C-alpha positions as a printed Julia matrix, in Angstrom:
178×3 Matrix{Float64}:
  83.77   88.3    85.64
  86.65   90.3    86.66
  88.08   92.22   83.51
  91.4    93.82   83.56
  92.44   96.85   81.5
  96.0    96.13   79.2
  97.71   98.01   81.98
  96.8    96.16   84.73
  99.86   93.79   85.04
 102.22   97.1    85.02
 100.04   98.82   87.17
  99.73   95.9    90.14
 103.28   95.43   89.53
 103.85   99.01   90.88
 101.4    98.42   93.52
 102.97   95.45   95.13
 106.17   97.38   94.76
 104.84  100.25   97.15
 103.57   97.54   99.21
 106.83   95.49   99.72
 108.61   99.27  100.04
 105.5   100.32  102.68
 106.63   97.14  104.76
 111.0    97.61  104.24
 110.12  101.07  105.72
 107.88  100.58  108.52
 110.29   97.16  109.96
 113.5    99.15  108.87
 112.25  102.27  110.53
 112.53  104.88  107.69
 109.61  107.07  108.52
 110.48  109.46  105.69
 109.78  106.67  103.02
 106.94  105.05  105.04
 105.05  108.53  104.9
 106.18  109.88  101.4
 104.21  106.73   99.88
 100.88  108.17  101.0
  99.44  111.7    99.19
  99.65  114.79  100.79
  96.21  114.75  102.26
  96.41  110.85  103.13
  95.0   108.58  105.76
  96.47  105.9   107.9
  93.68  103.99  109.78
  95.34  101.83  112.61
  95.07  100.62  115.99
  95.91  103.59  117.4
  93.27  105.86  115.74
  92.99  107.79  112.16
  95.84  110.55  111.47
  95.93  112.29  108.27
  98.75  114.09  106.39
 102.17  112.67  105.53
 103.43  114.99  108.76
 100.79  113.27  110.9
 101.57  109.54  109.19
 105.25  109.8   110.17
 104.91  111.16  113.23
 102.24  108.17  114.27
 104.2   105.49  112.6
 107.71  106.6   114.71
 105.38  106.69  117.85
 103.84  103.35  117.31
 106.94  101.6   116.45
 108.45  103.22  119.88
 105.43  101.78  121.8
 105.86   98.78  120.44
 109.56   98.21  121.38
 108.38   98.81  124.91
 105.9    95.62  124.24
 107.39   93.38  122.28
 111.31   91.74  124.32
 113.38   89.29  123.4
 114.18   86.89  126.08
 117.5    89.24  127.03
 115.07   92.02  127.41
 115.65   93.91  124.25
 113.26   95.08  121.91
 112.35   92.29  119.43
 112.64   92.54  115.8
 109.34   92.38  113.93
 109.03   91.96  110.19
 105.88   92.1   108.36
 104.66   89.46  105.85
 101.91   90.34  103.29
 100.7    87.18  101.83
  97.59   87.0    98.99
  96.25   90.32   98.0
  93.74   91.42   95.38
  94.09   94.47   93.62
  91.48   96.32   91.6
  92.8    98.85   89.17
  89.92  101.28   87.38
  92.41  104.08   85.54
  94.49  106.35   88.18
  92.31  104.7    91.56
  92.67  101.06   92.99
  91.55   98.94   95.74
  93.5    96.75   97.5
  92.68   94.23  100.32
  95.44   91.37  101.57
  95.99   88.96  104.65
  99.26   90.34  106.47
 101.1    88.77  109.71
 104.26   89.54  111.79
 107.12   87.54  112.66
 109.2    88.35  115.78
 112.58   87.24  117.26
 111.07   87.14  120.76
 110.71   83.22  121.26
 113.01   81.16  123.7
 116.95   80.76  123.03
 117.33   77.61  120.85
 120.59   75.66  122.2
 122.46   77.65  119.03
 122.16   80.97  120.79
 119.68   81.86  117.92
 116.12   83.24  119.18
 112.93   81.06  118.03
 111.07   83.21  115.7
 107.04   83.84  116.65
 104.02   84.26  114.34
 102.59   87.4   116.4
  99.41   89.42  115.01
  97.95   89.39  111.66
  94.8    91.11  109.82
  94.22   92.66  106.8
  94.91   95.94  104.95
  91.98   97.57  103.48
  93.76  100.59  100.87
  92.2   103.11   98.21
  95.41  103.86   96.11
  95.59  107.05   93.59
  98.16  107.83   90.86
 100.0   110.99   91.36
 102.11  112.2    88.63
 102.68  108.58   87.66
 103.38  106.81   90.81
 100.72  104.26   93.02
 100.4   106.22   96.48
  98.0   105.62   99.41
  95.39  107.82   99.48
  93.74  105.55  102.65
  95.43  102.28  104.22
  93.32  100.84  107.02
  95.21   97.95  109.08
  92.49   95.79  110.34
  93.65   93.34  113.56
  91.96   90.34  113.6
  92.93   89.99  117.69
  92.06   93.55  118.61
  87.92   94.52  119.65
  86.66   96.65  116.66
  89.44   96.33  114.33
  88.54   93.11  113.2
  88.05   92.37  109.3
  84.32   91.19  109.73
  82.43   88.11  108.57
  82.09   89.62  104.79
  84.55   88.36  102.13
  87.02   91.3   102.34
  87.3    90.95   98.54
  83.66   91.97   98.3
  83.32   94.47  100.37
  86.52   95.99   98.57
  84.7    95.52   95.16
  81.84   97.49   96.87
  83.81  100.38   98.16
  84.96  100.56   94.59
  81.75  100.45   92.94
  80.1   102.95   95.11
  83.57  105.39   94.12
  83.29  105.13   90.56
  79.53  105.67   91.07
  79.99  108.9    92.55
  79.17  107.9    95.81
  81.26  108.48   98.8
């Protein structure tokens, strides 16, 4: 049975706010805010590999967005507008540490043009986030974020329920393991 501390609702709200700010920062090319959501020594693991430290995360996020702009084009050949959405999230909080897993997908305006002249949105890539968070000076930050992509070889989420995998990582960390 899952047990929640008296502060769980507040912690969850703060973590969900961090997640929303993270996606807004990425989608609107605010790489400074994006990087600031990680601890100084935080790690981001994604399709291009893993990077550690805010400056490296900032540079990697910016490089990734520039590369994506060359791949996703609207019907006029302009970079498509991508927007990410976080769906169901499971968050486990233990004091000043937390673990999260959640399903994400992205939408883009790279579909065919409608009679009205607007683009038809498309549903693009999807996957899950696997996160470890810590509270730093009263604020939740990502210590580790792994962006799993269900459409890329070696980056899928596997066959185990991601919630069970998250709980196993939490139990290992809480018992002093790595």
